[in-house]
Short mmCIF file of C-alpha atoms in Angstrom, two decimals:
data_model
loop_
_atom_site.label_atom_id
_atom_site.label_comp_id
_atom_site.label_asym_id
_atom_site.label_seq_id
_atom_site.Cartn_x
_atom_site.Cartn_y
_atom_site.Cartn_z
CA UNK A 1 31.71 27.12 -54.95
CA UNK A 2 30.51 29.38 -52.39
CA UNK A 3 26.78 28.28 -53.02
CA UNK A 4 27.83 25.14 -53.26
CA UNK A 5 29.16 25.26 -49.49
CA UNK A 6 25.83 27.29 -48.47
CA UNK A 7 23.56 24.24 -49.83
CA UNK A 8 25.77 22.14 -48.20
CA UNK A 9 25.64 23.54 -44.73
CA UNK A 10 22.80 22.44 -43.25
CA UNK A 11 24.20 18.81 -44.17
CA UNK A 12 27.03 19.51 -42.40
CA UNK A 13 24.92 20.96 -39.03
CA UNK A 14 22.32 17.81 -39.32
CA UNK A 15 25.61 15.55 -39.27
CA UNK A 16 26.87 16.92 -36.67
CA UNK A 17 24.06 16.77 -34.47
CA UNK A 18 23.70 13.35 -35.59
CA UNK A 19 27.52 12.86 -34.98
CA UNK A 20 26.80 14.45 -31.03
CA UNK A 21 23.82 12.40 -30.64
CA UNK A 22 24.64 9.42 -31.31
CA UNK A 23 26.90 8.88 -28.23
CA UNK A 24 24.92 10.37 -25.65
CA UNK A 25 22.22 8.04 -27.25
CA UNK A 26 24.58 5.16 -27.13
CA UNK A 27 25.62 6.36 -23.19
CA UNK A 28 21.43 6.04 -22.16
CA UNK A 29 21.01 3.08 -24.13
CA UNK A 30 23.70 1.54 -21.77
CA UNK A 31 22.42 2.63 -18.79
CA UNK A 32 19.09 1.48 -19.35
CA UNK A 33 20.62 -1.80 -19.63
CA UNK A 34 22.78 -1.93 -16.76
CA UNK A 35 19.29 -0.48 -14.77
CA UNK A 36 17.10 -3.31 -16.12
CA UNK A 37 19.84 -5.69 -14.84
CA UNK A 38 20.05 -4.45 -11.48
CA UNK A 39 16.45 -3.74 -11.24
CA UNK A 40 15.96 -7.92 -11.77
CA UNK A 41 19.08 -8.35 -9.23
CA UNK A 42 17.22 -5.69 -6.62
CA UNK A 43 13.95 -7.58 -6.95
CA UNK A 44 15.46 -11.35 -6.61
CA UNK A 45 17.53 -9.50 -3.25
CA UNK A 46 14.31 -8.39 -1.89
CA UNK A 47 11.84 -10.78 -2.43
CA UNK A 48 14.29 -13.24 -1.22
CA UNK A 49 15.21 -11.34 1.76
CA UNK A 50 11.32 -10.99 2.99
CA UNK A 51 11.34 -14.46 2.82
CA UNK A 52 14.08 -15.01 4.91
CA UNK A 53 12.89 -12.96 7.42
CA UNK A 54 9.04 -14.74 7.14
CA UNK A 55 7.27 -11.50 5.65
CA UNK A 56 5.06 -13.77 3.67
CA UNK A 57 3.98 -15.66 6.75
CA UNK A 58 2.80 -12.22 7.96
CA UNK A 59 0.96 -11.10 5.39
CA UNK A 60 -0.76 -14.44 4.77
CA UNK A 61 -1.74 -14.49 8.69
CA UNK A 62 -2.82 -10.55 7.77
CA UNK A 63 -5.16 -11.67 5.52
CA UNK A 64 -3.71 -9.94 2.52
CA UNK A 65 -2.62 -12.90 0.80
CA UNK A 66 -6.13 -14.29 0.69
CA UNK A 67 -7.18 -10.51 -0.47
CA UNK A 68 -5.23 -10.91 -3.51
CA UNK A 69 -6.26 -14.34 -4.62
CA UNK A 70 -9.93 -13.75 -4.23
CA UNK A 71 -9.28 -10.46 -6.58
CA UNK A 72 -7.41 -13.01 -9.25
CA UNK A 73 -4.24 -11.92 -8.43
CA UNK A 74 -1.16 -15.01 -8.27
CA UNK A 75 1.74 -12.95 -6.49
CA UNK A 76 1.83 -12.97 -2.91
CA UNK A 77 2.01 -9.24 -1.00
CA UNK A 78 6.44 -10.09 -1.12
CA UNK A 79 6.06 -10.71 -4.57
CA UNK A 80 4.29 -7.18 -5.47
CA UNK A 81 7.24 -5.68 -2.65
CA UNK A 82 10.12 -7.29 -5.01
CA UNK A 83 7.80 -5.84 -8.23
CA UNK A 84 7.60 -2.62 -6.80
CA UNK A 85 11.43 -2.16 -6.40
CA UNK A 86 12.20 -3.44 -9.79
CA UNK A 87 9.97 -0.74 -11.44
CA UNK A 88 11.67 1.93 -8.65
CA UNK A 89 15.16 0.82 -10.30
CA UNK A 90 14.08 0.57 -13.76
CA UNK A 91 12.16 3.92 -13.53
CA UNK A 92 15.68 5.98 -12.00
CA UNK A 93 17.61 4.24 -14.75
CA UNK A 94 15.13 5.99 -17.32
CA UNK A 95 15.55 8.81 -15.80
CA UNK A 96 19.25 8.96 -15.90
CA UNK A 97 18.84 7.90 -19.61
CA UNK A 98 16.05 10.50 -20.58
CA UNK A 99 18.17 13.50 -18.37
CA UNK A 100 21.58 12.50 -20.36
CA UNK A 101 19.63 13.00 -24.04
CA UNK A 102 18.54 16.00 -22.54
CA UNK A 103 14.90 15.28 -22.66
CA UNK A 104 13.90 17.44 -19.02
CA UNK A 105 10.22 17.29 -20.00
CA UNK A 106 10.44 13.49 -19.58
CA UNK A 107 12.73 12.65 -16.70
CA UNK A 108 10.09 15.44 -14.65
CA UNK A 109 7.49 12.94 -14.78
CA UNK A 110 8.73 10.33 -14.15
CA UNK A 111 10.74 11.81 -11.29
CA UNK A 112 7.15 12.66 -9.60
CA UNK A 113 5.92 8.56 -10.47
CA UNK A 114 9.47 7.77 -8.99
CA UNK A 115 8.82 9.74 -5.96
CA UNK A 116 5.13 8.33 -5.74
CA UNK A 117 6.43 4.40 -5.24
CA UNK A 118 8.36 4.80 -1.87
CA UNK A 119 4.89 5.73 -0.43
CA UNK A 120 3.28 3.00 -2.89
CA UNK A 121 5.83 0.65 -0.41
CA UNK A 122 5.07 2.40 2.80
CA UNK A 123 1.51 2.17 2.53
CA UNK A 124 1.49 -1.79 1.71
CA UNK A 125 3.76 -1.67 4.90
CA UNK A 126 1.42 -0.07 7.12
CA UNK A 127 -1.62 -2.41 5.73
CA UNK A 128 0.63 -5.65 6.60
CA UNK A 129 1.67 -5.08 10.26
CA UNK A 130 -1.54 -2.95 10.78
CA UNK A 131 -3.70 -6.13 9.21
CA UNK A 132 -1.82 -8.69 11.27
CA UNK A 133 -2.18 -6.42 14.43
CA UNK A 134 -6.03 -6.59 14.17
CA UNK A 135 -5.77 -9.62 13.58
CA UNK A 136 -4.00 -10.02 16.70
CA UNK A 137 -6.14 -7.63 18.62
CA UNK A 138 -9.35 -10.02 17.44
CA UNK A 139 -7.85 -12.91 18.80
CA UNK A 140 -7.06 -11.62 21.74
CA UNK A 141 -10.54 -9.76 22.66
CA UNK A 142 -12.42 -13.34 21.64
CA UNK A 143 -10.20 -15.34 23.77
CA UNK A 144 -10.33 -12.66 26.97
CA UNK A 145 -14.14 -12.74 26.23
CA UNK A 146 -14.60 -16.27 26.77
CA UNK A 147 -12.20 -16.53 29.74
CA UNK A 148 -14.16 -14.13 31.99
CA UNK A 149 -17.20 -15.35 30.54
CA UNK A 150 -18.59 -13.25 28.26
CA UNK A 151 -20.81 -14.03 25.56
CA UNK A 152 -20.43 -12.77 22.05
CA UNK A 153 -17.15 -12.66 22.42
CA UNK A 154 -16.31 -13.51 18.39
CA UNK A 155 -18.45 -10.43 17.32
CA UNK A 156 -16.84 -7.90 20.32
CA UNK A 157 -13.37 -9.28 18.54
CA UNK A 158 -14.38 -8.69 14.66
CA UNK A 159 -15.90 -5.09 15.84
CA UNK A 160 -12.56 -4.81 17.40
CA UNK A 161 -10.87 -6.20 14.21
CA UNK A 162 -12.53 -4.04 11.98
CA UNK A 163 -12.13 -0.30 13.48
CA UNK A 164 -8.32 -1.46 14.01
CA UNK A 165 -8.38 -1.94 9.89
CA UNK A 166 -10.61 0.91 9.43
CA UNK A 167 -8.28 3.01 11.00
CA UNK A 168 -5.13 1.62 9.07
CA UNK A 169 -6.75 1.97 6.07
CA UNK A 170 -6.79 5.72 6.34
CA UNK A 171 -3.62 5.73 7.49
CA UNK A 172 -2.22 4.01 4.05
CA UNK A 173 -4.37 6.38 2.50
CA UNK A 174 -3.43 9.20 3.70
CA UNK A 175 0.13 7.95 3.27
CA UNK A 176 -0.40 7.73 -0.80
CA UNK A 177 -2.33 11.24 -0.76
CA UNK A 178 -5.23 9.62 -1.83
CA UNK A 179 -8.42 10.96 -0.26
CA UNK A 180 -7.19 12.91 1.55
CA UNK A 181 -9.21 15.38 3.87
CA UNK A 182 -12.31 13.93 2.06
CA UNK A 183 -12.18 10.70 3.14
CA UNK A 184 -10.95 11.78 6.73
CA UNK A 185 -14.23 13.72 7.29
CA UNK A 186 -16.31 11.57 5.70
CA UNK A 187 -15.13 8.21 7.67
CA UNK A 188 -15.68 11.17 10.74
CA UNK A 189 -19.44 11.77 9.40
CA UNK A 190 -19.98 7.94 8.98
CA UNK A 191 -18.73 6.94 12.54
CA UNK A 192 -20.93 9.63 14.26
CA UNK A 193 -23.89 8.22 12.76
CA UNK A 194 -23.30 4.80 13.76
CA UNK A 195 -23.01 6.40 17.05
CA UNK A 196 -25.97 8.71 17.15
CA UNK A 197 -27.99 5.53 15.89
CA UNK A 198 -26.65 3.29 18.41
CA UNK A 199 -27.26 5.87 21.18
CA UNK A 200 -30.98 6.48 20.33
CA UNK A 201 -31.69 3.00 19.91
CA UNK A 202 -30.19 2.21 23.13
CA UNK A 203 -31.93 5.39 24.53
CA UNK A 204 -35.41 5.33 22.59
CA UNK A 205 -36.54 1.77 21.49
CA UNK A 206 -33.43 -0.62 22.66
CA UNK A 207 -33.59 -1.15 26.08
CA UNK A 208 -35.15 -4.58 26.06
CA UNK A 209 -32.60 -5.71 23.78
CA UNK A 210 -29.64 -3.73 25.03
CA UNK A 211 -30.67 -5.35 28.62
CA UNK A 212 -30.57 -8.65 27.45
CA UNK A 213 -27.12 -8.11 25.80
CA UNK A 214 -25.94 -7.09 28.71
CA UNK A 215 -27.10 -9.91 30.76
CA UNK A 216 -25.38 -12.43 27.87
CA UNK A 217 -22.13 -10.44 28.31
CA UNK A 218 -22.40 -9.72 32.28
CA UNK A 219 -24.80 -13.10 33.86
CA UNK A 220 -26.21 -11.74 37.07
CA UNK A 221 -24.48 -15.11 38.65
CA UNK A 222 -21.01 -13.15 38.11
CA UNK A 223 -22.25 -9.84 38.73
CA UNK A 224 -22.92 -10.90 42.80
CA UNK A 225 -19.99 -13.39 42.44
CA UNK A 226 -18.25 -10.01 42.03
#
């Protein structure tokens, strides 16, 4: 009998860590659930919500709209907001799930992807108000241009435009850790070229032609007007 109850033993431990198992399985399994649900409830609330408040009319006027159907890509910038917070949901729900089975090695990871989509969010954030700011800022310059009289006044606003963007850019960059220092310097090392070219052909073999930009942007007519 007594070796009958040692071969039987580690039946009796495998059942009973089925036996503990099973619930805590049966506890994640129901929060997964309940997180998929409210992760389609959060993304209906939000995408809705941006629309309410015209966030799509922003970030088609940005230009980002238009950025993503040239790439192939059907959802609007408030649809890819409303996707993003679905996945945020979905992804804490795992992790509750994965910490109550006690699998640590799991709910570590994707505690650092969970962590990673708020900045995901911010960054799309700063690209859509920074976008439809330069945007702003290029209308502006080109119309103030051609008020006072100043040729060129569509390229002064794209250069405008552009270093505005440029400068956002990093910003959503750095706001994602991607890059980092590396594409700091380098966008550094890139913009004092462009200046150390523009100064020595402006110094060396562009005075003829910076002269006659000039007088397109500044007619002598307005300079003694002045």
């Amino acid at each position: 009998m007594d070796k009958v109850n040692v071969m039987l033993e580690p039946v009796r431990v495998f059942l009973t860590q089925i036996g503990e198992f099973l619930p805590r399985l049966a506890l994640a399994v129901a929060v997964l659930i309940a997180g998929w649900l409210l992760a389609k409830v959060a993304r209906f609330a939000v995408v809705r919500g941006l629309r309410a408040i015209n966030f799509n009319v922003l970030t088609e006027r940005a230009g980002m709209d238009g950025f993503l159907r040239q790439g192939g890509i059907e959802s609007d910038t408030t649809d890819i907001f409303g996707l993003l917070v679905y996945w945020l949901v979905v992804l804490a729900a795992l992790i509750i799930g994965f910490n109550g089975l006690g699998l640590t090695y799991i709910t570590d990871l994707l505690r650092e992807v969970v962590l990673f989509v708020p900045k995901v969010i911010a960054a799309l954030l700063i690209l859509a108000f920074g976008a439809y700011f330069a945007r702003f800022i290029c209308n502006t310059v080109t119309t103030y241009c051609r008020n006072i009289g100043i040729q060129d006044g569509d390229l002064l606003g794209r250069l405008a435009q552009y270093a505005i963007v440029t400068f956002v850019v990093l910003i959503a960059l750095d706001q994602v850790k991607v890059g980092g220092d590396i594409i700091r310097q380098s966008f550094l090392i890139i913009l004092a070229g462009v200046v150390f070219a523009l100064a020595l052909a402006f110094g060396l073999g562009g005075k003829d032609w910076a002269a006659k930009r000039l007088e397109r942007w500044w007619p002598k007519e307005r300079k003694e007007g002045d």
